[in-house]
XYZ file of C-alpha atoms in Angstrom:
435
model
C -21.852 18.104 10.024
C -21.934 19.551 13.118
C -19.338 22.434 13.944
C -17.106 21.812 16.902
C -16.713 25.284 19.373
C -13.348 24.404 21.329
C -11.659 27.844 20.206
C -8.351 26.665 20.882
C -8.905 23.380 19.024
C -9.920 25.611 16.136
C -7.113 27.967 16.333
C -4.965 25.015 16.335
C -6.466 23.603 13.694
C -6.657 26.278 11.236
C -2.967 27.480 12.225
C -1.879 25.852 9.344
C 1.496 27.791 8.776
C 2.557 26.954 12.187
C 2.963 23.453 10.642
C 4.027 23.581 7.386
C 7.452 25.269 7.778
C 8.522 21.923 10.220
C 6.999 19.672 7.885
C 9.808 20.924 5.203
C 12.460 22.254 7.363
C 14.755 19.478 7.160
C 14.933 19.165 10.700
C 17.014 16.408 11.940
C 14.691 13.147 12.398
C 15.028 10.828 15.773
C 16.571 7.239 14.990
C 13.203 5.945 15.648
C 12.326 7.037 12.530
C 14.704 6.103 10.719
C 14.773 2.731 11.876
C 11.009 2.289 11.377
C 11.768 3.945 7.562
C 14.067 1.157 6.957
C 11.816 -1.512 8.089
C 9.120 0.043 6.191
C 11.455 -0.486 2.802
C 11.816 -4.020 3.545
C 8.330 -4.784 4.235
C 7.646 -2.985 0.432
C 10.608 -4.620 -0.835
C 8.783 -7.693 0.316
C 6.037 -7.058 -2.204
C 8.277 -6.752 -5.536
C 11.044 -9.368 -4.294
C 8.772 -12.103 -5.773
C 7.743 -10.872 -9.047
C 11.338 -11.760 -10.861
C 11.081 -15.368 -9.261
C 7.432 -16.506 -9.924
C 8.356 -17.992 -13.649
C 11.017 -20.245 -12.261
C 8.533 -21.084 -9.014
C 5.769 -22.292 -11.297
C 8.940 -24.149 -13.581
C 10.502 -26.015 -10.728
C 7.654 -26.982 -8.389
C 5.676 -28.141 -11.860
C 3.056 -25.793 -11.123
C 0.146 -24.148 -12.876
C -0.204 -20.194 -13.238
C -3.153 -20.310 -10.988
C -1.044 -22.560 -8.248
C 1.574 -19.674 -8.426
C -0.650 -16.698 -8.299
C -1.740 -18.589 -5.033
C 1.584 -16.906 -3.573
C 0.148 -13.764 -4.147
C -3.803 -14.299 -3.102
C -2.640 -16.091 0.533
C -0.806 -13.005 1.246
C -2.873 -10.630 0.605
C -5.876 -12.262 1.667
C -4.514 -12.682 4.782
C -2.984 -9.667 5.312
C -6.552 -8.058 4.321
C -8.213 -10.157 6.964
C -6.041 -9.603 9.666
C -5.819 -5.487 9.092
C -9.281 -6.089 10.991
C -7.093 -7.018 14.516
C -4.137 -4.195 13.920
C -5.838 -1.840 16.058
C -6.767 -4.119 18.418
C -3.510 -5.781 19.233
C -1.693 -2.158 19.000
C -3.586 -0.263 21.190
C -2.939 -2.715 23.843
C 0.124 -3.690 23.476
C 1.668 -0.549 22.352
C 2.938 0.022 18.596
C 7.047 -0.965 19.204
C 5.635 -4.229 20.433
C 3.206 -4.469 17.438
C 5.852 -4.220 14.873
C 8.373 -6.326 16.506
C 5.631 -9.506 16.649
C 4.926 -8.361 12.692
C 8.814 -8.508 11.900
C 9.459 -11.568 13.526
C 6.862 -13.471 12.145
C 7.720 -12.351 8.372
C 11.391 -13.328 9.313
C 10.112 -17.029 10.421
C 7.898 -17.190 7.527
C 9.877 -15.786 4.689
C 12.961 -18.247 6.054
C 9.960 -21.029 6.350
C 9.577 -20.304 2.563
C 12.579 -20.648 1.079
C 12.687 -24.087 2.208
C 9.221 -25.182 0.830
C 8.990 -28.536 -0.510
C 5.731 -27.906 -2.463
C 4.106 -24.922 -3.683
C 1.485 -26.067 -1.488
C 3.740 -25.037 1.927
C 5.164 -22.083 0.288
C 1.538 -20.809 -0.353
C 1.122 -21.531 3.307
C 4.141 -19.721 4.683
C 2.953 -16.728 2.433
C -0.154 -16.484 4.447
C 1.738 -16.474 7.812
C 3.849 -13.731 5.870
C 0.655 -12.037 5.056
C -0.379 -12.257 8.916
C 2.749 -10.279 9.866
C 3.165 -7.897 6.955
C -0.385 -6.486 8.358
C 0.905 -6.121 11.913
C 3.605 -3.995 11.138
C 2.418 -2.440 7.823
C -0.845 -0.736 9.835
C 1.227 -0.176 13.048
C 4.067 1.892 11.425
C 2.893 4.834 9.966
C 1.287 5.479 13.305
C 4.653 5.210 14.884
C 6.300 7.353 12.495
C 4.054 10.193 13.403
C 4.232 10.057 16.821
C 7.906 9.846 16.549
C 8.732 12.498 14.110
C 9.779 16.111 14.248
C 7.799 18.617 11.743
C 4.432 17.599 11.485
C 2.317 15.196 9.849
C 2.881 16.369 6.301
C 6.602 15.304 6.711
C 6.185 12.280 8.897
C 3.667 10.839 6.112
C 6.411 11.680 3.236
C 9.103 9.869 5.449
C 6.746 6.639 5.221
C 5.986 7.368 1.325
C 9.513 7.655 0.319
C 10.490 4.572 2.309
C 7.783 2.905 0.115
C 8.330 3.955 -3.230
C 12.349 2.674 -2.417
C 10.953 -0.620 -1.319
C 8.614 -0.878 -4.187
C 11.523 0.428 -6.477
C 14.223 -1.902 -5.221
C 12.604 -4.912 -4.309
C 11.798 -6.265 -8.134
C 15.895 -5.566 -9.168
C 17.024 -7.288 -5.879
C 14.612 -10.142 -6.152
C 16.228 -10.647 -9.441
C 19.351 -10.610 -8.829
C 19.352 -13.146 -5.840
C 16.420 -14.861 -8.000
C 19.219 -15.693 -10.307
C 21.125 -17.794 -8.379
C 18.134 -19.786 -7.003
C 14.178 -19.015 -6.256
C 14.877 -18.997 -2.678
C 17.312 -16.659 -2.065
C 14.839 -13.827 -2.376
C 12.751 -15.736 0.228
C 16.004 -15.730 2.323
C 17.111 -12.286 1.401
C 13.839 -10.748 2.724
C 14.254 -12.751 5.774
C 17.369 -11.449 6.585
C 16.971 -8.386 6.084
C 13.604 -8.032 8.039
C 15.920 -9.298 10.717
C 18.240 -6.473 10.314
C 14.973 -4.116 10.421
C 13.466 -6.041 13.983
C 16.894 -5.036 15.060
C 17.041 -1.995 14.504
C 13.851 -1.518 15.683
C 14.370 -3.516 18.803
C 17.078 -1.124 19.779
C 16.283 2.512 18.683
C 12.361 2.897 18.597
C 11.009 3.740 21.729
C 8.068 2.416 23.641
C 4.683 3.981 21.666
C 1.061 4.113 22.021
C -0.935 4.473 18.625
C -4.395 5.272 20.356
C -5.202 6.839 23.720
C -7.213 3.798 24.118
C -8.517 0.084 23.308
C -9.790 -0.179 19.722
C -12.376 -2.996 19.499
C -12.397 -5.774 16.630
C -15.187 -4.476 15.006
C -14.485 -0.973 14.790
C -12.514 -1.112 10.826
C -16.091 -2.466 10.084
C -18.272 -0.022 11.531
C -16.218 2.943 10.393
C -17.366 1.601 6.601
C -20.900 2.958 6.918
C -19.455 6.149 6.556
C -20.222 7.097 3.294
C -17.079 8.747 2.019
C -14.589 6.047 3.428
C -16.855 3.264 1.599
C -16.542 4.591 -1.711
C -12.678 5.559 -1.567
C -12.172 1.902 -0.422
C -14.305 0.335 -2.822
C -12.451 2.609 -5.378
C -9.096 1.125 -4.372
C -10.434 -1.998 -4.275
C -11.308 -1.820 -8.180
C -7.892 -0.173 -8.260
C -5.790 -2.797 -6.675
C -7.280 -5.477 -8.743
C -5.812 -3.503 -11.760
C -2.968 -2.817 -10.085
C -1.926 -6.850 -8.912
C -2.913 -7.555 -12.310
C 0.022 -5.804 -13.621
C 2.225 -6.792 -10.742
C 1.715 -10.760 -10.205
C 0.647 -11.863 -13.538
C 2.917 -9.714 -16.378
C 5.710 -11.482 -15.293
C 4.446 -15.265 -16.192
C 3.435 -13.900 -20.060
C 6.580 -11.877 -20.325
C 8.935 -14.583 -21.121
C 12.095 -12.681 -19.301
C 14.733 -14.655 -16.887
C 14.563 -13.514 -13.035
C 17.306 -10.173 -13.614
C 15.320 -8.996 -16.784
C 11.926 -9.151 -15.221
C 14.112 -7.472 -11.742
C 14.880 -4.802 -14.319
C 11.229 -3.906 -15.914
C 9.770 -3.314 -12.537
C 12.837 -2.098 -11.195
C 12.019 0.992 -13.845
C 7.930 0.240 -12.908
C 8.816 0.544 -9.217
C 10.811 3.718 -10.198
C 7.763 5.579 -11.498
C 5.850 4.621 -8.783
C 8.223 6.202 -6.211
C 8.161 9.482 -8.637
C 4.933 9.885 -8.857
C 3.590 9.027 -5.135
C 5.866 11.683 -3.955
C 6.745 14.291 -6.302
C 3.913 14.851 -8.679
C 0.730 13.615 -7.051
C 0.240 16.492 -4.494
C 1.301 19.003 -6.960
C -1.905 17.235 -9.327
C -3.996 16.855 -6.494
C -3.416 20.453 -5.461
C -3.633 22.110 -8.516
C -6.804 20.229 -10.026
C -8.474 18.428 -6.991
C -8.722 15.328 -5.578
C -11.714 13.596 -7.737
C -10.451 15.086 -11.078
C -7.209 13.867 -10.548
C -7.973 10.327 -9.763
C -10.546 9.924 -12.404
C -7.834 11.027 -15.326
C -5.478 8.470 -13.562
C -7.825 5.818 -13.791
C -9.129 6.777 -17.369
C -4.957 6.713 -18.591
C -4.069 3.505 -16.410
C -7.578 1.833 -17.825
C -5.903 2.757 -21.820
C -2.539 1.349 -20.744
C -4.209 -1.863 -19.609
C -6.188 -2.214 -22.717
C -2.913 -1.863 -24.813
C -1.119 -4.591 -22.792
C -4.382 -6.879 -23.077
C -4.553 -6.005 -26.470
C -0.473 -7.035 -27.484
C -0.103 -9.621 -24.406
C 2.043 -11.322 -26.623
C 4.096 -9.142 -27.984
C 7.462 -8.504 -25.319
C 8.322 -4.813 -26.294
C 4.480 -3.423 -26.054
C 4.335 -5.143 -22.848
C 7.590 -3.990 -20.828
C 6.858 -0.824 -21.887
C 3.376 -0.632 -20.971
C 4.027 -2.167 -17.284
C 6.798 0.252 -17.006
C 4.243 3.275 -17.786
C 1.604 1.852 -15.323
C 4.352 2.361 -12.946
C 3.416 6.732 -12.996
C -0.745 6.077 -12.478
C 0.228 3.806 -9.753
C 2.389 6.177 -8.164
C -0.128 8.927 -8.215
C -3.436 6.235 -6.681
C -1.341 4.889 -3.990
C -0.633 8.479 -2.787
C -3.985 10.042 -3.337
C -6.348 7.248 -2.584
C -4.861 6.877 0.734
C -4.387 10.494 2.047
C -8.102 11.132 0.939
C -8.635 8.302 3.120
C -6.729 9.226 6.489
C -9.001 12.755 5.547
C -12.623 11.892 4.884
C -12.549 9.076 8.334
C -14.349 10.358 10.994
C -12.272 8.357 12.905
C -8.885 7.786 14.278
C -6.499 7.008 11.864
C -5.725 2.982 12.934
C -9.689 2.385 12.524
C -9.385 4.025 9.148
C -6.551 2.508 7.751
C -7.620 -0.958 8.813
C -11.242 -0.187 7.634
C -9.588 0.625 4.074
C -6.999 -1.712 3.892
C -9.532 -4.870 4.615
C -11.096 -3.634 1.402
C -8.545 -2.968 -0.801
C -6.506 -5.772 -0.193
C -9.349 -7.927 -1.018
C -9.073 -6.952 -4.469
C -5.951 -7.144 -5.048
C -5.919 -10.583 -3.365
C -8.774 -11.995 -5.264
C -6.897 -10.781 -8.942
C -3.906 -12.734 -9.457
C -6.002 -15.540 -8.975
C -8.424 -14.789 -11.108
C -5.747 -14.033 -13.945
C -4.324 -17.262 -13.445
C -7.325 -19.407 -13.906
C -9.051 -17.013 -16.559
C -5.421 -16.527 -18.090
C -4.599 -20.176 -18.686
C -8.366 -21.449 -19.495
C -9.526 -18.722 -21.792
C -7.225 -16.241 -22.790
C -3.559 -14.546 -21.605
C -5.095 -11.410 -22.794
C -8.507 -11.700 -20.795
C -6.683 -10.884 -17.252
C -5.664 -7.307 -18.827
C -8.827 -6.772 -19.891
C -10.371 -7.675 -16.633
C -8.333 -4.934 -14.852
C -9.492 -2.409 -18.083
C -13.242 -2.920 -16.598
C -12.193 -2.771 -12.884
C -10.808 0.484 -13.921
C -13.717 1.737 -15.294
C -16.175 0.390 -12.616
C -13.755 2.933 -10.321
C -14.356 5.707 -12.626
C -17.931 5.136 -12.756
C -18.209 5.005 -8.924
C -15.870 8.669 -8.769
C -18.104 10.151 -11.446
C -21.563 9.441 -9.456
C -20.884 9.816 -5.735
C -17.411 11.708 -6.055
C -18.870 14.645 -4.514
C -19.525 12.735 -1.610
C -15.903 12.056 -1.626
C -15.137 15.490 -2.408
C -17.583 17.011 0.464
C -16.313 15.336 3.229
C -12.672 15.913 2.191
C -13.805 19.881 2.405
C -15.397 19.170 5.994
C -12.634 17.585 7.238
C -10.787 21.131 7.675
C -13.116 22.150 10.171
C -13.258 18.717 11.866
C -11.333 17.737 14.873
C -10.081 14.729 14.544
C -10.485 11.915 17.055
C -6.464 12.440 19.131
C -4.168 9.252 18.674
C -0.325 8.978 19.583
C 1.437 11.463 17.359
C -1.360 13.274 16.371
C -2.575 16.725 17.257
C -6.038 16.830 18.356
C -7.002 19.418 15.757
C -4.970 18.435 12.947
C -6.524 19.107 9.663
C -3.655 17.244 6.836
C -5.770 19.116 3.912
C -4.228 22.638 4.647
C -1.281 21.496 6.662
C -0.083 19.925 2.907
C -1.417 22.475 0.753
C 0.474 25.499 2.404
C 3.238 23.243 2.930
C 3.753 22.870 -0.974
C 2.853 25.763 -1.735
């Protein structure tokens, strides 16, 4: 790859203590942030708040497994699809405005929801959900780093903490409310994201997230880069093991809406651990591609247990609970290797990479509901045992691509959006940061 020779770009970029200190100083955030955060654990919430409810779904609307999984595949589908227009609509319309049209259309739509008639119109109204989770989802990490004080590193662990809450706290909430009725998770969600547009509304300030238009077909062209089209094919094969877990345990778990709250309440949990505390301390110590493949190797052997014992309660909670940890640590690492090896600015990259991974994990619960119900509960599991090791296979024969263009991106000035420096380089930024 060919070297850049702006000397102060370089000196900038390679100034890595001048970074790290901020990144963990503690320094006192703006509100912006903060009210962005707090969206941010609603939108994650958003994910989980379902899971406790889907049992009594498919009960009272006299639907099949498949039919309910639906409320996971029009989401994500959608919200796959549309991470193609992100960029567009934000770098026009400015990143505030972005997330404010994404809140308010999961508010409509989540409200919209609750009141379905037929699983048919809730599936619906999970798409339009889907449409505005991906308009603020891809808009507000770019916000938070262009509104927060010390650095990258700690803007990005702002937005992963806020995630790991939502992820934690949205299964035990969603059971709670899911035990007085299915739709007062629906109506929970939509009144908090209220509370979030708000906030929003009032404290985050008017924000570009690119320096200028991004066209519609950028996220596409930015996957012939080699590197960025294996990671997201990797997370592709991971999400499909990972909405395994998350959509379909709960309809072969037998639990009431608080006790299924509770399991991925503690699944949630681990996640949250592991995406913050422990996966850059892995990643550091033993490198990206070893890291992931040992993940995906342990997650692949929990999977087989749970396919394995599907019908046995214990074996199961506890194995969902421990998937919980490798999840964590893929979320985490998948993405930051991402936002490294892109040649590109980091909307194109994260809407290049979240198009492809949220096609997998769309396409799975669906999958697992037909395959579950016409062959086997246990077949879904094992499904998500083979994605698994279709990922590993892909890590173990081009992971020095992956592994390559991670190492060039420290000499690589990246392309400048809102927030960003024009010769930030994350790799050593984090590393001396943790150090």
């Amino acid at each position: 790859m060919a070297q850049h020779t702006d000397a102060p770009a370089r000196a900038a970029a390679h100034d890595a203590p001048a970074i790290a200190p901020t990144a963990r100083s503690g320094r006192a955030q703006p509100k912006a942030v903060w009210a962005v955060a707090f969206a941010c654990v609603i939108s994650f919430m958003g994910i989980g708040f379902v899971d406790p409810i889907l049992p009594a779904i498919g009960e009272q609307m006299r639907a099949s497994h498949a039919e309910v999984e639906l409320l996971f595949t029009s989401y994500l589908v959608v919200t796959a699809v549309a991470m193609l227009i992100t960029g567009w609509v934000s770098s026009r319309i400015g990143g505030k405005r972005t997330m404010l049209l994404g809140l308010g259309i999961i508010v409509v739509f989540a409200a919209l929801a609750a009141a379905s008639p037929t699983i048919g119109a809730m599936v619906g109204f999970r798409a339009g959900w889907g449409l505005g989770n991906a308009l603020f989802i891809a808009t507000s990490l770019a916000v938070i780093v262009g509104s927060a004080s010390g650095g990258v590193p700690g803007a990005i662990a702002i937005y992963e903490a806020a995630m790991g809450i939502g992820i934690a706290v949205g299964p035990l909430l969603g059971g709670l409310l899911g035990s007085i009725g299915w739709q007062w998770p629906f109506l929970g969600v939509a009144a908090l994201m209220l509370v979030g547009l708000i906030g929003t509304l009032v404290l985050v300030p008017s924000t570009r997230t690119s320096t200028r238009p991004i066209g519609v077909l950028e996220p596409l062209r930015a996957l012939r880069h080699r590197g960025l089209l294996v990671l997201s094919l990797v997370a592709l094969l991971y999400n499909w093991a990972f909405f395994t877990v998350l959509a379909y345990a709960p309809l072969v778990l037998g639990l009431d809406a608080i006790a299924l709250g509770a399991v991925f309440f503690g699944w949630g949990l681990l996640v949250a651990i592991f995406a913050v505390a422990v996966a850059p301390r892995l990643e550091r110590r033993f490198g990206l591609v070893p890291v992931l493949v040992g993940t995906f190797v342990v997650m692949a052997l929990d999977l087989a247990v749970m396919a394995a014992w599907t019908d046995v309660p214990a074996v199961l909670i506890a194995t969902v609970v421990l998937s919980g940890a490798c999840s964590g640590l893929n979320n985490t690492l998948v993405t930051q290797a991402v936002m490294q090896v892109a040649p590109v600015s980091r909307p194109v990259a994260s809407a290049s990479y979240s198009f492809v991974r949220f096609l997998g994990g769309g396409l799975a619960p669906l999958v697992a509901g037909i395959v579950g119900a016409a062959v086997s509960v246990h077949l879904p599991f094992w499904l998500g045992v083979v994605a698994l090791a279709l990922a590993v296979a892909l890590l173990l024969a081009v992971g020095g691509v992956v592994t390559r263009a991670v190492e060039s991106s420290h000499d690589r000035v990246l392309p400048e959006i809102a927030g960003d420096s024009p010769a930030e380089v994350p790799v050593e930024a984090r590393r001396t940061a943790d150090a």
